[in-house]
């Protein structure tokens, strides 16, 4: 086991890095419920899908939504990003639809090998039970609805929500074709003035970056509202 995964070393690294992030975040946005962010971050200490800056930005974007906001996430994996989003939401009817095949299926070759390794070490064929257990442990289950489906099929299934979604976060298939198709399929569901954000912009998943650039040039989004790590967020 690598030294950084030893429980004591992991806890020290977590305390240092999360503490540093929170000191800055509390200065920048003293109005947000960072104690809730910390509670969720502690639960996902071993998560390696995003930095504190990225997780914090998702939490902030969700916190800034109106009460009872309706959110869609495309690509939820074990639900870490989903929980940070859910933790920021307010209101008894706020909901996040978590779209994923929950099998790490992807047309992106590099992703596929990575997921294969993960599933072998998990000894499982789906991340759905883990997703549900994470939400239950954090007491956030009422705010989430897993949609077990391929992304494009789910966009068709949720088409009745066209123009009614406050925020969509896309972190699914990272190939150029799939990301382009996701942008086309999901953007119409976001209401005017709503938010659409992506993970892995400017990362080594260059297909994602290309697809977002093209959509931006084609006028799919009204303005960029923020960047944190490899997350980029737009106002529609
Ligand atoms: C990078 S992971 C998501 C990580 C998660 N957002 C987080 O930060 O914790 C990408 C997820 O997208 C899902 N996925 C990839 N292609 C998909 C598709 N076409 N339809 C549905 N889910 C897909 C995979 O199963 C995987 O769980």
Coordinates of C-alpha atoms and ligand atoms in Angstrom, one line a residue:
X1 CA 0.0 0.0 0.0
X2 CA 1.4 3.4 -0.9
X3 CA 2.4 5.5 2.1
X4 CA -0.3 8.2 1.3
X5 CA -3.0 5.5 1.8
X6 CA -1.9 4.6 5.3
X7 CA -4.8 5.7 7.6
X8 CA -2.7 8.0 9.7
X9 CA -0.9 9.6 6.8
X10 CA -4.2 9.9 4.9
X11 CA -5.9 11.6 7.8
X12 CA -3.0 14.1 8.3
X13 CA -3.0 14.9 4.6
X14 CA -6.8 15.3 4.6
X15 CA -6.7 17.7 7.6
X16 CA -3.9 19.8 6.1
X17 CA -5.4 20.1 2.6
X18 CA -9.0 20.4 3.5
X19 CA -8.1 22.9 6.3
X20 CA -6.2 25.0 3.8
X21 CA -9.1 24.9 1.3
X22 CA -11.6 25.8 4.0
X23 CA -9.7 28.8 5.3
X24 CA -9.8 30.4 1.8
X25 CA -13.3 29.3 1.1
X26 CA -14.7 30.8 4.4
X27 CA -13.0 34.1 3.6
X28 CA -14.3 34.2 0.0
X29 CA -17.8 33.0 0.8
X30 CA -18.6 33.4 4.6
X31 CA -22.3 33.0 3.8
X32 CA -22.1 29.3 2.8
X33 CA -22.5 26.3 5.1
X34 CA -18.9 25.1 5.1
X35 CA -19.5 22.8 8.1
X36 CA -21.8 20.7 5.8
X37 CA -19.1 20.7 3.2
X38 CA -16.6 19.4 5.8
X39 CA -19.0 16.7 7.0
X40 CA -19.3 15.4 3.4
X41 CA -15.6 15.8 2.7
X42 CA -14.8 13.7 5.8
X43 CA -17.0 10.9 4.5
X44 CA -15.2 10.9 1.1
X45 CA -11.7 11.1 2.5
X46 CA -10.6 8.3 0.1
X47 CA -12.3 9.7 -3.0
X48 CA -9.9 10.5 -5.8
X49 CA -12.2 11.9 -8.4
X50 CA -11.8 15.6 -7.6
X51 CA -9.8 18.2 -5.7
X52 CA -11.2 20.2 -2.7
X53 CA -11.3 23.2 -5.0
X54 CA -13.5 21.3 -7.4
X55 CA -15.7 19.7 -4.7
X56 CA -16.0 23.1 -3.0
X57 CA -17.0 24.8 -6.3
X58 CA -19.8 22.2 -6.9
X59 CA -21.0 22.8 -3.3
X60 CA -20.9 26.6 -3.9
X61 CA -22.8 26.3 -7.3
X62 CA -25.5 24.2 -5.6
X63 CA -25.7 26.5 -2.6
X64 CA -26.3 29.5 -4.9
X65 CA -29.3 27.9 -6.6
X66 CA -32.8 28.9 -5.7
X67 CA -34.7 27.0 -3.0
X68 CA -36.1 23.6 -4.2
X69 CA -33.8 23.6 -7.2
X70 CA -33.9 20.7 -9.7
X71 CA -30.4 19.4 -10.6
X72 CA -29.1 16.7 -13.0
X73 CA -25.7 15.1 -12.8
X74 CA -24.5 13.0 -15.7
X75 CA -21.8 10.7 -14.4
X76 CA -22.1 10.0 -10.7
X77 CA -19.9 7.0 -10.1
X78 CA -20.1 6.4 -6.4
X79 CA -21.9 9.6 -5.7
X80 CA -19.1 11.8 -4.2
X81 CA -19.7 14.8 -6.5
X82 CA -23.5 14.1 -6.2
X83 CA -23.3 14.4 -2.4
X84 CA -21.4 17.7 -2.5
X85 CA -24.1 19.0 -4.9
X86 CA -26.9 17.6 -2.7
X87 CA -25.3 19.1 0.4
X88 CA -25.5 22.6 -1.0
X89 CA -29.1 22.4 -2.0
X90 CA -31.9 24.0 0.0
X91 CA -35.6 23.4 0.3
X92 CA -37.7 20.3 0.9
X93 CA -38.3 19.6 -2.8
X94 CA -34.7 20.2 -4.0
X95 CA -33.6 17.1 -6.0
X96 CA -30.7 15.8 -7.9
X97 CA -31.2 13.2 -10.6
X98 CA -28.0 11.2 -10.8
X99 CA -27.7 9.7 -14.3
X100 CA -25.2 6.9 -14.7
X101 CA -25.1 3.3 -16.0
X102 CA -23.3 2.7 -12.7
X103 CA -21.0 0.3 -14.5
X104 CA -18.3 2.6 -15.6
X105 CA -19.2 1.9 -19.2
X106 CA -17.7 4.5 -21.5
X107 CA -16.6 4.8 -25.1
X108 CA -13.4 6.5 -23.9
X109 CA -10.6 3.9 -24.1
X110 CA -8.6 5.3 -21.3
X111 CA -11.6 5.5 -19.0
X112 CA -12.6 1.9 -19.7
X113 CA -9.2 0.5 -18.5
X114 CA -9.4 2.7 -15.4
X115 CA -12.9 1.5 -14.5
X116 CA -12.0 -2.1 -15.2
X117 CA -9.2 -1.9 -12.6
X118 CA -11.6 -0.2 -10.1
X119 CA -14.3 -2.8 -10.5
X120 CA -11.8 -5.6 -10.1
X121 CA -10.6 -4.1 -6.8
X122 CA -14.2 -3.4 -5.6
X123 CA -15.2 -6.9 -6.5
X124 CA -18.5 -5.5 -7.7
X125 CA -20.2 -5.0 -11.1
X126 CA -22.1 -1.8 -10.3
X127 CA -21.5 1.3 -8.2
X128 CA -25.2 1.8 -7.5
X129 CA -25.3 0.2 -4.1
X130 CA -22.2 2.2 -3.0
X131 CA -23.9 5.3 -4.4
X132 CA -27.0 4.6 -2.3
X133 CA -25.0 3.7 0.8
X134 CA -23.1 7.0 0.6
X135 CA -26.3 9.0 0.4
X136 CA -27.9 7.1 3.2
X137 CA -24.9 7.5 5.6
X138 CA -24.9 11.2 5.0
X139 CA -28.7 11.4 5.5
X140 CA -29.1 13.0 2.0
X141 CA -31.1 10.2 0.3
X142 CA -34.3 12.3 0.0
X143 CA -32.4 14.7 -2.2
X144 CA -31.3 12.2 -4.8
X145 CA -32.8 10.0 -7.4
X146 CA -30.5 7.7 -9.3
X147 CA -31.4 7.3 -13.0
X148 CA -29.8 4.0 -14.0
X149 CA -29.4 4.5 -17.7
X150 CA -27.2 5.5 -20.6
X151 CA -26.9 9.3 -20.7
X152 CA -28.7 9.9 -24.0
X153 CA -31.5 7.5 -23.2
X154 CA -31.9 9.3 -19.8
X155 CA -32.0 12.7 -21.6
X156 CA -34.9 11.3 -23.7
X157 CA -36.6 9.9 -20.6
X158 CA -36.3 13.2 -18.7
X159 CA -37.3 15.3 -21.8
X160 CA -40.5 16.5 -20.0
X161 CA -38.2 18.6 -17.8
X162 CA -37.1 20.7 -20.8
X163 CA -36.4 24.2 -19.6
X164 CA -37.1 23.3 -16.0
X165 CA -33.7 22.3 -14.7
X166 CA -31.7 24.8 -12.6
X167 CA -28.3 23.2 -13.0
X168 CA -26.7 20.3 -14.9
X169 CA -23.3 19.0 -14.1
X170 CA -21.8 16.8 -16.9
X171 CA -19.0 14.3 -15.9
X172 CA -19.9 11.2 -17.9
X173 CA -18.3 9.7 -21.0
X174 CA -15.1 11.8 -21.7
X175 CA -14.7 11.1 -25.4
X176 CA -15.2 14.0 -27.9
X177 CA -18.2 12.4 -29.6
X178 CA -20.0 11.5 -26.3
X179 CA -19.3 14.9 -24.7
X180 CA -20.6 16.7 -27.8
X181 CA -23.7 14.5 -27.8
X182 CA -24.2 15.1 -24.1
X183 CA -24.1 18.9 -24.6
X184 CA -26.7 18.7 -27.4
X185 CA -29.0 16.3 -25.5
X186 CA -28.8 18.0 -22.0
X187 CA -28.5 21.7 -22.7
X188 CA -32.2 22.1 -23.7
X189 CA -33.3 20.8 -20.3
X190 CA -31.6 23.8 -18.5
X191 CA -33.8 26.8 -17.9
X192 CA -32.8 30.2 -19.3
X193 CA -30.4 31.7 -16.7
X194 CA -29.7 28.2 -15.3
X195 CA -26.2 26.8 -15.0
X196 CA -24.4 24.1 -16.9
X197 CA -21.0 22.9 -15.7
X198 CA -18.5 20.3 -16.8
X199 CA -15.7 18.4 -15.2
X200 CA -12.4 17.8 -16.9
X201 CA -12.2 20.9 -19.0
X202 CA -8.5 21.4 -19.9
X203 CA -7.6 18.0 -18.5
X204 CA -5.9 15.2 -20.4
X205 CA -9.5 14.2 -21.6
X206 CA -9.0 16.6 -24.5
X207 CA -12.2 15.5 -26.2
X208 CA -14.1 17.1 -23.4
X209 CA -12.2 20.4 -23.9
X210 CA -12.8 20.4 -27.6
X211 CA -16.5 19.7 -27.4
X212 CA -16.9 22.5 -24.8
X213 CA -14.9 25.0 -26.9
X214 CA -17.0 24.2 -30.0
X215 CA -20.3 24.6 -28.0
X216 CA -19.1 27.9 -26.6
X217 CA -18.1 29.2 -30.0
X218 CA -21.5 28.1 -31.4
X219 CA -23.2 30.2 -28.7
X220 CA -24.7 27.4 -26.7
X221 CA -24.0 29.3 -23.4
X222 CA -24.6 32.9 -22.5
X223 CA -21.5 33.5 -20.3
X224 CA -18.8 31.7 -18.3
X225 CA -19.5 32.1 -14.6
X226 CA -16.5 30.3 -13.1
X227 CA -13.7 27.9 -13.2
X228 CA -12.2 25.8 -10.4
X229 CA -9.6 23.2 -11.2
X230 CA -10.9 21.4 -14.3
X231 CA -14.5 22.4 -13.7
X232 CA -15.9 25.1 -15.9
X233 CA -19.4 26.6 -15.4
X234 CA -21.6 28.6 -17.8
X235 CA -24.9 30.5 -17.5
X236 CA -27.4 29.5 -20.1
Ligands
LIG1 C1 -15.6 10.3 -13.9 S1 -16.9 9.3 -13.4 C2 -18.0 10.4 -12.5 C3 -17.3 10.9 -11.2 C4 -18.3 11.6 -10.3 N1 -18.9 12.7 -11.0 C5 -17.5 12.2 -9.2 O1 -16.8 13.3 -9.4 O2 -17.5 11.6 -8.1 C6 -17.8 9.1 -14.9 C7 -19.1 8.2 -14.7 O3 -19.8 8.4 -15.9 C8 -20.5 7.2 -16.2 N2 -20.7 7.1 -17.6 C9 -19.8 7.1 -18.6 N3 -20.4 7.1 -19.8 C10 -21.8 7.1 -19.6 C11 -22.9 7.0 -20.4 N4 -22.8 7.0 -21.7 N5 -24.1 7.0 -19.8 C12 -24.2 7.0 -18.4 N6 -23.2 7.0 -17.6 C13 -21.9 7.1 -18.2 C14 -19.5 6.1 -15.7 O4 -20.3 4.9 -15.4 C15 -18.9 6.7 -14.5 O5 -19.6 6.4 -13.3

